[in-house]
């Protein structure tokens, strides 16, 4: 069996240090430069819940050919402090190089001792490290300098100049060294890719779908969704408001949506927990709202800056009573963009809550992206104005979908009620009406089922080994399967970009015909496997689970596949 | 039924409906005053959005002909805030009970005051939880006895006027359901105030509040209009605490802070629902991520 | 097939009128008198969400032999207003009698026209009706009078006297009438039963378990749980506080529990939705808390005063992340008492959230009860004080259960954290500790499984028809099965007093060996059947569902059993 | 390590721990003052319960040796309330951030003030959300710019002192982390005040608040002890609004309402955990349902 790190076209750079050492800045700069140079990247952030100190890393896997997942072995370790080396030493790949300040006492491994003090001012030492890595990876000096320019964008000229100098000195210095490090093949592409993380892509997808309102209460790892919207609010005409709490956030979104603005919220498990009553409200009043839940390890506050996939069942059943919903689970940065659009479409069409379930790993991971085409915007039709009054907001229809007008934008009055209501929206205690309304609402499930994004199969037809995944683990699972295949086992993957509703005919044959099926989930109890069983009776007998806060890697999966399933 | 938009708005435009309230309830006076105020403001029903929570008071907007979002207990204010931001042209009125607005929804009240969003809040303050059959509300007086508080209430009552004035709310007024004409005037002034307006309305609950009855309020409530300048913060603060033989009703405090929605350029051109998606701008934005 | 109403020993009295007509007072008085006279009752309340007006009923099924469920046909209808007669006319059983004011114009059915104005003062007319019913049912006048005395308990002497007179005149008047109405056989018992509804029994069970703290925010149909505790707080030394909202309520309970007081909250779906984040907090900090969720029809505000069983999946998955819980689902007033005790025991032993999932029907239904014995109180041991410091609140143990000390009651400091934490309770971001703590917490499921209240089977061995139920529908389901049996079909029932955890060996054989299995649930989607399938793969093919806000009756079930399943 | 209970409590009893705060953060001064106050009160660590929420401030009690319940963001106060009711003998101190206590937890603050439960609240008020990397908090000043508020904050800041004084809180004080001895005195007074005490502590955040810096606070904060009588409500109200070149620190307001827990007879005999279940009484109660 081959390992991910043995792929000749990929290598992994890990930059580690304390919060406050400028790690994110230089890593992003490096990523951007790599992407501009045409490389593919998977750049994963791993940080502690503190502002200064602690231990953070930015792991940049870079390749000349497409890649989809982070990897474990480190080829180039940039240790901004001594702690970094100690922690990551066990992960060094054969032939790895460590970059560290010349004052650090690092032995037994190939190390490049850099005289940072001589190369840069104290505050620009991080940028010198950036230059060193850029040079080693064979990036042109100008590529890094241009990336730096866009970063400063004309602001702080002094700091910018200081940083430029640091890069320059790094390149000059390294020219004089003999650094033995395997080079990547030159990248093949000439397209102009962009670099996005999952949350940015999600926000941009929402903007393309027409989002006009977002309310939020800050919560890691969701906050960068509203921050991205805020950044572009001026140009896109979006109203984004920081609410007093999450309950307010979702109720504001519901109010804005009722008044016609495509609306969303973004939060994580604990914040979402506070929104649960209002999810039910959106279900009852049939108000569209897109809810981004960026998962992190729980229960309670848990590990605020790490990743997990343990809120699937919670989100699926959140809210008292029964009403339709859809849960989209993007498996890549591209899917964040696409499914964000779909979420708004479904929310609008089926008039209720639609979820985007992501996690810290996907939210924070940067990828190179071919700019999305924006010419197929989802359709937000002006609701047809019924001409025969009285207008009935909740008219009983065959599809369960009733004509939705916007208060103030028609001659009609629009009445919505969280109590059970008549067709015209007014409170009722008529128990026949109750029954009809329950059925009307649930009837919308049929339409939602017809629009499900079906699971994506990849790999050998009639595989002996089938790996089932949902959400952010897609890349790692697909790479793991590729490695298994390279080892001679017929392997396939089934990725679910949508976990609710489930349409058994999309996947049941695939499941039942594979001799070995393994569910890969970032939780401790196999939630999705349980859901598959609840809906189909099919029991997935094997699991690869992860619940230590870190994302899946191909290596992690390969180590845990059931014995005998790989050749 | 549909009138051309230039016809004057009259009371029948707001309709007459059967209610689920107890005979003699103070809510009737408030309903009357609200309709009167809407007519006085010459607001067409389709341009008015009521947002309410849950409780006896929160049913009120079902009994007139306007747009309505009757949401969750305690959550009327954020819904109203979202709706106002989505469409500045709507007249947004929140109507709910003291439990809903000062209890479950307390955090939103504070935030709404701080924002100064142009929303008019009508609190039916009966100093009791009516719909759930008579537990103490945040405004129940100390010592007030209920089935849930058999030894009397031990918490100090929430004083909505004192808090609003201390927080320099845009507009703070107290009314009494037993003075519907006076109340209609307050509501009209509140709606026309271009910012957040809190109108706390004393409302007898004949079924559960046997202390703060119609007679109790009636003998205490007197208007301050002729003797008080609502721009005078110190005087307003004094009046906010005036609660014994005399309970002052009227506009206690008012200022002219800019309304919250005026800070959002996106709100200016018209309803968000009618703003196109500028995909050229978005394309430029996408490329800026290179 | 026989019908429930044809049971010779049972008949049903329905009293209907507006809110504010004193319906509840006279119905409770009547129930109490019947119980004191030795009858069995199932007395169901059905009311609208308003204080005056509307249409409410109190349906008292009374029998000489034990009964377990409400019934549909009405034998004696007390119409306190004209509307009542119109609404309930279709439900009148053959031979039914209607009692109404002589001014009402009621035809075509046997009616007793009562001159209420002559029998009682305006405010005591309801009491005259009570006297009429008592007399017709053959209750001694003194029984009613004594019940009235305990009701007034020396207070309001004038009102009491007025009411006594009304009863008296009613008895006098009826003596002179010729009323044709089938009488019930004299009750066989001589024990001294008491009369309780589900919420009262639940509160008394909690008191026996040692509850010392309850915080609540009023919400129908849960409020009478705290109100019952408040009523007895003085004698039992319980602290009950009305919180500012439900979030505060559960956090107060958690704080009190952390400081050593057995603690509970009680709410309904929407209020519970607000507690969800803190359920996860209790799971993470391993703080015992008993959570009563009294279901009502949702989504959102729904039908506040009606019944439903649609929050099972919601409660099961409420809270972000993964942690153990137990969900008890009493099926009778007695089970409310018993399972309330068990809930406190489990919460204490497994240190986390335990649910009592009831509903409006069970909460409000009065039954005759043999007074519970109080001599087997659950055990609340003082936690053993570890003598070797440092004390570790979250010590890793084999059972997952760690030694719980109470802050202030030992020499040790007790530290609890909603973040992931070390054994001593302090915040950590160590990912190995994280993994160990996830496993420790989930390990408690094993102990919980060992203490599950297993499902209760009743009926024929190897039944052809098996009815599966959980929670409040138990009585109706068991009566329906009895009728099916009486009709010649082998029928059995499987009632689940606990729905989580599920232990398949308790029931899977029973399920798989019955030719026809039907799930009876008060929701629209068959939530429990789905849960059974998720846990066992077993698919329950038939459902009898109800979601119009009314409770199950044997008749409702019988009408909907799959064709051909009954002889 | 264990000391017999009659040994005087000293600073080492409260330990020294490594923190996760930024060097130079105002939280360090608060931590120091808290320990100093606990020693001054001669409280043994095992008799003190800290309750905190989530944020940088909320980590503070991890850095001293006492009982701790570090709960959810915004929810420290109800936990503290429950714990105090369960055991009156505990000294219950809430320590958390401005976002936690005035934002997410706003409704609980209002309720706690109304109850006057004997809990001492220490708000680390850095006018920012620190842990989530610098969004506006309820106390951020108007116009304050952050990544989330690039055009500046539009809401009026929450004034904790004005609200507390308007609500006649039991004890309301303002401190500054840069005056740790003065602050320790306030905390000691707050702990000893038999009722609810809110101590709002101005705290520089060196990482995210570049406006309200150490120097900014330092040049403004001056004690009012010698010039102000905390029983004087009108004066307190004035001081609460004083926020320009001079920010008064000290006890602004104080009264002597009875503490909430004193109304519960069940709380008097001792910790609820140690009260037996009176099954004879319960048996009588059962029979009363006949
Ligand atoms: C989250 C939630 N908690 C509790 C309730 C139950 N509830 C309905 S109305 C009400 C109180 C009503 O009091 P108030 O707001 O003063 O209105 P009133 O009935 O007195 O007019 C409560 C607690 C609810 N519907 N939702
Ligand atoms: C329910 C919930 N919402 C949001 C968060 C994320 N969060 C953690 S700390 C914090 C704000 C911290 O600000 P503050 O309370 O002022 O404390 P500081 O870090 O400034 O000391 C937020 C929003 C959370 N943990 N839980
Ligand atoms: S209960 Fe009170 S508030 Fe509600 S309708 Fe009746 S009188 Fe009015
Ligand atoms: S971010 Fe601010 S508040 Fe948090 S530790 Fe750093 S300086 Fe202190
Ligand atoms: Mg009220
Ligand atoms: Mg802060």
mmCIF file with all atom_site columns, N, CA and C in Angstrom, chain C residues 350-372:
data_model
loop_
_atom_site.group_PDB
_atom_site.id
_atom_site.type_symbol
_atom_site.label_atom_id
_atom_site.label_alt_id
_atom_site.label_comp_id
_atom_site.label_asym_id
_atom_site.label_entity_id
_atom_site.label_seq_id
_atom_site.pdbx_PDB_ins_code
_atom_site.Cartn_x
_atom_site.Cartn_y
_atom_site.Cartn_z
_atom_site.occupancy
_atom_site.B_iso_or_equiv
_atom_site.pdbx_formal_charge
_atom_site.auth_seq_id
_atom_site.auth_comp_id
_atom_site.auth_asym_id
_atom_site.auth_atom_id
_atom_site.pdbx_PDB_model_num
ATOM 1  N N  . UNK C 1 350 ? -25.365 8.492  37.187 1.00 0.00 ? 350 UNK C N  1
ATOM 2  C CA . UNK C 1 350 ? -24.610 8.646  35.932 1.00 0.00 ? 350 UNK C CA 1
ATOM 3  C C  . UNK C 1 350 ? -24.238 10.100 35.660 1.00 0.00 ? 350 UNK C C  1
ATOM 4  N N  . UNK C 1 351 ? -24.620 10.985 36.556 1.00 0.00 ? 351 UNK C N  1
ATOM 5  C CA . UNK C 1 351 ? -24.126 12.359 36.534 1.00 0.00 ? 351 UNK C CA 1
ATOM 6  C C  . UNK C 1 351 ? -24.350 13.023 35.172 1.00 0.00 ? 351 UNK C C  1
ATOM 7  N N  . UNK C 1 352 ? -25.594 13.280 34.886 1.00 0.00 ? 352 UNK C N  1
ATOM 8  C CA . UNK C 1 352 ? -25.895 13.950 33.628 1.00 0.00 ? 352 UNK C CA 1
ATOM 9  C C  . UNK C 1 352 ? -27.392 14.180 33.501 1.00 0.00 ? 352 UNK C C  1
ATOM 10 N N  . UNK C 1 353 ? -27.820 14.599 32.313 1.00 0.00 ? 353 UNK C N  1
ATOM 11 C CA . UNK C 1 353 ? -29.232 14.901 32.109 1.00 0.00 ? 353 UNK C CA 1
ATOM 12 C C  . UNK C 1 353 ? -30.079 13.636 31.963 1.00 0.00 ? 353 UNK C C  1
ATOM 13 N N  . UNK C 1 354 ? -31.199 13.603 32.642 1.00 0.00 ? 354 UNK C N  1
ATOM 14 C CA . UNK C 1 354 ? -32.174 12.514 32.499 1.00 0.00 ? 354 UNK C CA 1
ATOM 15 C C  . UNK C 1 354 ? -33.532 13.147 32.231 1.00 0.00 ? 354 UNK C C  1
ATOM 16 N N  . UNK C 1 355 ? -34.228 12.586 31.256 1.00 0.00 ? 355 UNK C N  1
ATOM 17 C CA . UNK C 1 355 ? -35.481 13.180 30.802 1.00 0.00 ? 355 UNK C CA 1
ATOM 18 C C  . UNK C 1 355 ? -36.707 12.405 31.256 1.00 0.00 ? 355 UNK C C  1
ATOM 19 N N  . UNK C 1 356 ? -37.737 13.146 31.589 1.00 0.00 ? 356 UNK C N  1
ATOM 20 C CA . UNK C 1 356 ? -39.072 12.569 31.758 1.00 0.00 ? 356 UNK C CA 1
ATOM 21 C C  . UNK C 1 356 ? -39.921 13.173 30.646 1.00 0.00 ? 356 UNK C C  1
ATOM 22 N N  . UNK C 1 357 ? -40.295 12.332 29.716 1.00 0.00 ? 357 UNK C N  1
ATOM 23 C CA . UNK C 1 357 ? -41.003 12.817 28.533 1.00 0.00 ? 357 UNK C CA 1
ATOM 24 C C  . UNK C 1 357 ? -42.477 12.458 28.673 1.00 0.00 ? 357 UNK C C  1
ATOM 25 N N  . UNK C 1 358 ? -43.283 13.466 28.985 1.00 0.00 ? 358 UNK C N  1
ATOM 26 C CA . UNK C 1 358 ? -44.722 13.212 29.116 1.00 0.00 ? 358 UNK C CA 1
ATOM 27 C C  . UNK C 1 358 ? -45.452 14.080 28.093 1.00 0.00 ? 358 UNK C C  1
ATOM 28 N N  . UNK C 1 359 ? -46.738 14.272 28.294 1.00 0.00 ? 359 UNK C N  1
ATOM 29 C CA . UNK C 1 359 ? -47.489 15.120 27.375 1.00 0.00 ? 359 UNK C CA 1
ATOM 30 C C  . UNK C 1 359 ? -48.729 15.684 28.067 1.00 0.00 ? 359 UNK C C  1
ATOM 31 N N  . UNK C 1 360 ? -49.396 16.564 27.369 1.00 0.00 ? 360 UNK C N  1
ATOM 32 C CA . UNK C 1 360 ? -50.546 17.247 27.987 1.00 0.00 ? 360 UNK C CA 1
ATOM 33 C C  . UNK C 1 360 ? -51.587 16.265 28.467 1.00 0.00 ? 360 UNK C C  1
ATOM 34 N N  . UNK C 1 361 ? -51.838 15.234 27.698 1.00 0.00 ? 361 UNK C N  1
ATOM 35 C CA . UNK C 1 361 ? -52.862 14.273 28.084 1.00 0.00 ? 361 UNK C CA 1
ATOM 36 C C  . UNK C 1 361 ? -52.531 13.655 29.439 1.00 0.00 ? 361 UNK C C  1
ATOM 37 N N  . UNK C 1 362 ? -51.339 13.136 29.550 1.00 0.00 ? 362 UNK C N  1
ATOM 38 C CA . UNK C 1 362 ? -50.950 12.480 30.803 1.00 0.00 ? 362 UNK C CA 1
ATOM 39 C C  . UNK C 1 362 ? -50.823 13.499 31.936 1.00 0.00 ? 362 UNK C C  1
ATOM 40 N N  . UNK C 1 363 ? -50.283 14.652 31.621 1.00 0.00 ? 363 UNK C N  1
ATOM 41 C CA . UNK C 1 363 ? -50.082 15.688 32.633 1.00 0.00 ? 363 UNK C CA 1
ATOM 42 C C  . UNK C 1 363 ? -51.379 16.062 33.318 1.00 0.00 ? 363 UNK C C  1
ATOM 43 N N  . UNK C 1 364 ? -52.451 16.159 32.528 1.00 0.00 ? 364 UNK C N  1
ATOM 44 C CA . UNK C 1 364 ? -53.710 16.704 33.030 1.00 0.00 ? 364 UNK C CA 1
ATOM 45 C C  . UNK C 1 364 ? -54.737 15.645 33.386 1.00 0.00 ? 364 UNK C C  1
ATOM 46 N N  . UNK C 1 365 ? -54.443 14.387 33.123 1.00 0.00 ? 365 UNK C N  1
ATOM 47 C CA . UNK C 1 365 ? -55.458 13.356 33.334 1.00 0.00 ? 365 UNK C CA 1
ATOM 48 C C  . UNK C 1 365 ? -55.453 12.856 34.784 1.00 0.00 ? 365 UNK C C  1
ATOM 49 N N  . UNK C 1 366 ? -56.628 12.895 35.381 1.00 0.00 ? 366 UNK C N  1
ATOM 50 C CA . UNK C 1 366 ? -56.781 12.421 36.761 1.00 0.00 ? 366 UNK C CA 1
ATOM 51 C C  . UNK C 1 366 ? -57.096 10.937 36.782 1.00 0.00 ? 366 UNK C C  1
ATOM 52 N N  . UNK C 1 367 ? -56.467 10.250 37.728 1.00 0.00 ? 367 UNK C N  1
ATOM 53 C CA . UNK C 1 367 ? -56.745 8.835  37.918 1.00 0.00 ? 367 UNK C CA 1
ATOM 54 C C  . UNK C 1 367 ? -56.905 8.555  39.404 1.00 0.00 ? 367 UNK C C  1
ATOM 55 N N  . UNK C 1 368 ? -57.598 7.474  39.724 1.00 0.00 ? 368 UNK C N  1
ATOM 56 C CA . UNK C 1 368 ? -57.632 6.981  41.094 1.00 0.00 ? 368 UNK C CA 1
ATOM 57 C C  . UNK C 1 368 ? -56.365 6.183  41.332 1.00 0.00 ? 368 UNK C C  1
ATOM 58 N N  . UNK C 1 369 ? -55.743 6.396  42.451 1.00 0.00 ? 369 UNK C N  1
ATOM 59 C CA . UNK C 1 369 ? -54.420 5.807  42.704 1.00 0.00 ? 369 UNK C CA 1
ATOM 60 C C  . UNK C 1 369 ? -54.402 5.207  44.109 1.00 0.00 ? 369 UNK C C  1
ATOM 61 N N  . UNK C 1 370 ? -53.858 4.014  44.220 1.00 0.00 ? 370 UNK C N  1
ATOM 62 C CA . UNK C 1 370 ? -53.589 3.470  45.548 1.00 0.00 ? 370 UNK C CA 1
ATOM 63 C C  . UNK C 1 370 ? -52.357 4.192  46.070 1.00 0.00 ? 370 UNK C C  1
ATOM 64 N N  . UNK C 1 371 ? -52.441 4.824  47.239 1.00 0.00 ? 371 UNK C N  1
ATOM 65 C CA . UNK C 1 371 ? -51.308 5.646  47.691 1.00 0.00 ? 371 UNK C CA 1
ATOM 66 C C  . UNK C 1 371 ? -49.999 4.873  47.603 1.00 0.00 ? 371 UNK C C  1
ATOM 67 N N  . UNK C 1 372 ? -48.994 5.512  47.064 1.00 0.00 ? 372 UNK C N  1
ATOM 68 C CA . UNK C 1 372 ? -47.682 4.879  46.879 1.00 0.00 ? 372 UNK C CA 1
ATOM 69 C C  . UNK C 1 372 ? -47.048 4.603  48.229 1.00 0.00 ? 372 UNK C C  1
#
